[in-house]
Amino acid sequence: MSRKTITERIRRAKTNDARTELISQWLDDWKDEQTKLCERLSLAIDIHDFDEACIVNGQLRAVTDKKFVALYNMLHVLGMPEQTMPDGEICNWGKYQTGLVAIMGRHIANNDWDEIYNIYMKFSNMNTRNFGRTKNIIAYKLKA
């Protein structure tokens, strides 16, 4: 038995309230996953653990790519192409986050711990702000 993707579950949801709940839980789970990875990255930065920083950066890249593809798919199912978002906010968040992970990887390769920390802080701050905003944008659109 195959596991249904979030996009398939949203398609099958009968009401916008059910869709909102599914999306909200999915975003919370994603935020939790990234928070755990960020905690691991923070520890790696504190102790200058190159191997752990490389592993976590790779995991952040994989999670970021996978989740943003799913988010964009959900937006299309809901009739909300990312370019219609206010100022392209969700699309810009995806591009910015993906870029930060790539830049952080280059700094990890150079053992530039101060810059790794700076990128980590930008990444964390962006996520703190945008997980909640994304939930609000989608909930507002579904209620309209």
CSV table of C-alpha atoms in Angstrom, one decimal:
chain,number,residue,atom,x,y,z
A,1,MET,CA,0.0,0.0,0.0
A,2,SER,CA,1.5,3.3,-1.0
A,3,ARG,CA,1.5,6.3,1.2
A,4,LYS,CA,-0.5,9.3,0.0
A,5,THR,CA,1.4,12.4,-0.7
A,6,ILE,CA,0.3,15.7,1.0
A,7,THR,CA,-0.9,16.9,-2.4
A,8,GLU,CA,-3.0,13.8,-2.9
A,9,ARG,CA,-4.5,14.1,0.6
A,10,ILE,CA,-5.4,17.8,-0.1
A,11,ARG,CA,-7.0,16.8,-3.4
A,12,ARG,CA,-9.2,14.3,-1.6
A,13,ALA,CA,-10.1,16.6,1.3
A,14,LYS,CA,-13.8,17.5,1.1
A,15,THR,CA,-13.7,20.9,2.7
A,16,ASN,CA,-11.4,23.9,2.9
A,17,ASP,CA,-11.3,23.5,6.6
A,18,ALA,CA,-9.9,20.0,6.2
A,19,ARG,CA,-7.4,21.3,3.6
A,20,THR,CA,-6.3,24.0,6.0
A,21,GLU,CA,-5.8,21.5,8.8
A,22,LEU,CA,-3.8,19.2,6.6
A,23,ILE,CA,-1.6,22.0,5.3
A,24,SER,CA,-1.1,23.4,8.8
A,25,GLN,CA,-0.1,20.1,10.2
A,26,TRP,CA,2.2,19.4,7.3
A,27,LEU,CA,3.9,22.8,7.7
A,28,ASP,CA,4.3,22.2,11.5
A,29,ASP,CA,5.9,18.8,10.8
A,30,TRP,CA,8.3,20.4,8.3
A,31,LYS,CA,9.2,23.2,10.7
A,32,ASP,CA,9.8,20.6,13.4
A,33,GLU,CA,12.1,18.6,11.1
A,34,GLN,CA,14.1,21.7,10.1
A,35,THR,CA,14.3,22.9,13.7
A,36,LYS,CA,15.9,19.5,14.7
A,37,LEU,CA,18.3,19.8,11.8
A,38,CYS,CA,19.1,23.4,12.8
A,39,GLU,CA,19.8,22.3,16.4
A,40,ARG,CA,22.2,19.7,15.1
A,41,LEU,CA,23.8,22.3,12.9
A,42,SER,CA,24.1,24.8,15.7
A,43,LEU,CA,25.9,22.2,17.8
A,44,ALA,CA,28.2,21.4,14.9
A,45,ILE,CA,29.0,25.1,14.5
A,46,ASP,CA,29.7,25.4,18.3
A,47,ILE,CA,32.3,22.6,18.3
A,48,HIS,CA,33.5,23.1,14.7
A,49,ASP,CA,32.5,19.6,13.7
A,50,PHE,CA,33.1,19.5,10.0
A,51,ASP,CA,31.6,16.1,9.3
A,52,GLU,CA,28.4,16.8,11.2
A,53,ALA,CA,28.0,20.2,9.5
A,54,CYS,CA,28.4,18.5,6.1
A,55,ILE,CA,25.8,15.8,7.0
A,56,VAL,CA,23.3,18.3,8.3
A,57,ASN,CA,23.8,20.7,5.3
A,58,GLY,CA,23.1,17.8,3.0
A,59,GLN,CA,20.0,16.8,4.9
A,60,LEU,CA,18.8,20.5,4.9
A,61,ARG,CA,19.3,20.6,1.2
A,62,ALA,CA,17.3,17.4,0.7
A,63,VAL,CA,14.4,18.5,3.0
A,64,THR,CA,14.3,22.0,1.5
A,65,ASP,CA,14.1,20.7,-2.1
A,66,LYS,CA,11.6,18.1,-1.3
A,67,LYS,CA,9.3,20.3,0.8
A,68,PHE,CA,9.3,23.3,-1.5
A,69,VAL,CA,8.4,21.0,-4.5
A,70,ALA,CA,5.5,19.7,-2.4
A,71,LEU,CA,4.5,23.2,-1.3
A,72,TYR,CA,4.4,24.4,-4.8
A,73,ASN,CA,2.4,21.4,-5.9
A,74,MET,CA,-0.1,22.1,-3.1
A,75,LEU,CA,-0.5,25.7,-4.1
A,76,HIS,CA,-1.3,24.6,-7.7
A,77,VAL,CA,-3.9,22.1,-6.4
A,78,LEU,CA,-5.5,24.9,-4.3
A,79,GLY,CA,-5.5,27.2,-7.4
A,80,MET,CA,-2.8,29.4,-5.9
A,81,PRO,CA,0.2,29.4,-8.2
A,82,GLU,CA,3.2,30.8,-6.3
A,83,GLN,CA,3.5,33.8,-8.6
A,84,THR,CA,0.1,35.0,-7.4
A,85,MET,CA,1.3,35.2,-3.8
A,86,PRO,CA,1.7,38.7,-2.3
A,87,ASP,CA,5.1,39.8,-3.8
A,88,GLY,CA,5.8,36.2,-4.7
A,89,GLU,CA,6.5,35.7,-1.0
A,90,ILE,CA,6.3,31.9,-0.9
A,91,CYS,CA,8.3,31.4,-4.1
A,92,ASN,CA,10.9,33.9,-2.9
A,93,TRP,CA,11.2,32.1,0.5
A,94,GLY,CA,11.9,28.8,-1.4
A,95,LYS,CA,14.6,30.4,-3.6
A,96,TYR,CA,16.2,32.2,-0.7
A,97,GLN,CA,16.2,29.2,1.5
A,98,THR,CA,17.7,27.0,-1.2
A,99,GLY,CA,20.3,29.6,-1.9
A,100,LEU,CA,21.3,29.9,1.7
A,101,VAL,CA,21.8,26.1,2.0
A,102,ALA,CA,24.0,26.2,-1.1
A,103,ILE,CA,26.1,29.1,0.2
A,104,MET,CA,26.4,27.5,3.6
A,105,GLY,CA,27.7,24.3,2.0
A,106,ARG,CA,30.5,26.4,0.3
A,107,HIS,CA,31.4,27.9,3.7
A,108,ILE,CA,31.5,24.5,5.3
A,109,ALA,CA,33.8,23.3,2.6
A,110,ASN,CA,36.2,26.2,3.5
A,111,ASN,CA,35.8,25.8,7.3
A,112,ASP,CA,34.6,29.4,7.5
A,113,TRP,CA,32.7,29.0,10.8
A,114,ASP,CA,31.8,32.6,11.3
A,115,GLU,CA,30.1,32.7,7.9
A,116,ILE,CA,28.5,29.3,8.5
A,117,TYR,CA,27.0,30.8,11.7
A,118,ASN,CA,25.8,33.9,9.9
A,119,ILE,CA,24.1,31.9,7.2
A,120,TYR,CA,22.6,29.6,9.8
A,121,MET,CA,21.1,32.6,11.6
A,122,LYS,CA,19.6,34.0,8.4
A,123,PHE,CA,18.2,30.5,7.6
A,124,SER,CA,16.7,30.1,11.1
A,125,ASN,CA,15.2,33.6,11.2
A,126,MET,CA,13.7,33.3,7.7
A,127,ASN,CA,12.0,30.0,8.7
A,128,THR,CA,10.7,31.4,12.0
A,129,ARG,CA,9.0,34.1,10.1
A,130,ASN,CA,7.8,32.3,7.0
A,131,PHE,CA,6.3,29.1,8.3
A,132,GLY,CA,3.6,31.1,10.2
A,133,ARG,CA,3.1,33.5,7.3
A,134,THR,CA,2.7,30.7,4.8
A,135,LYS,CA,0.0,29.1,7.0
A,136,ASN,CA,-1.8,32.4,7.2
A,137,ILE,CA,-1.6,33.1,3.5
A,138,ILE,CA,-3.0,29.7,2.6
A,139,ALA,CA,-5.7,29.8,5.3
A,140,TYR,CA,-6.8,33.3,4.1
A,141,LYS,CA,-7.0,32.1,0.5
A,142,LEU,CA,-9.0,29.1,1.4
A,143,LYS,CA,-11.5,31.1,3.5
A,144,ALA,CA,-12.0,33.7,0.7
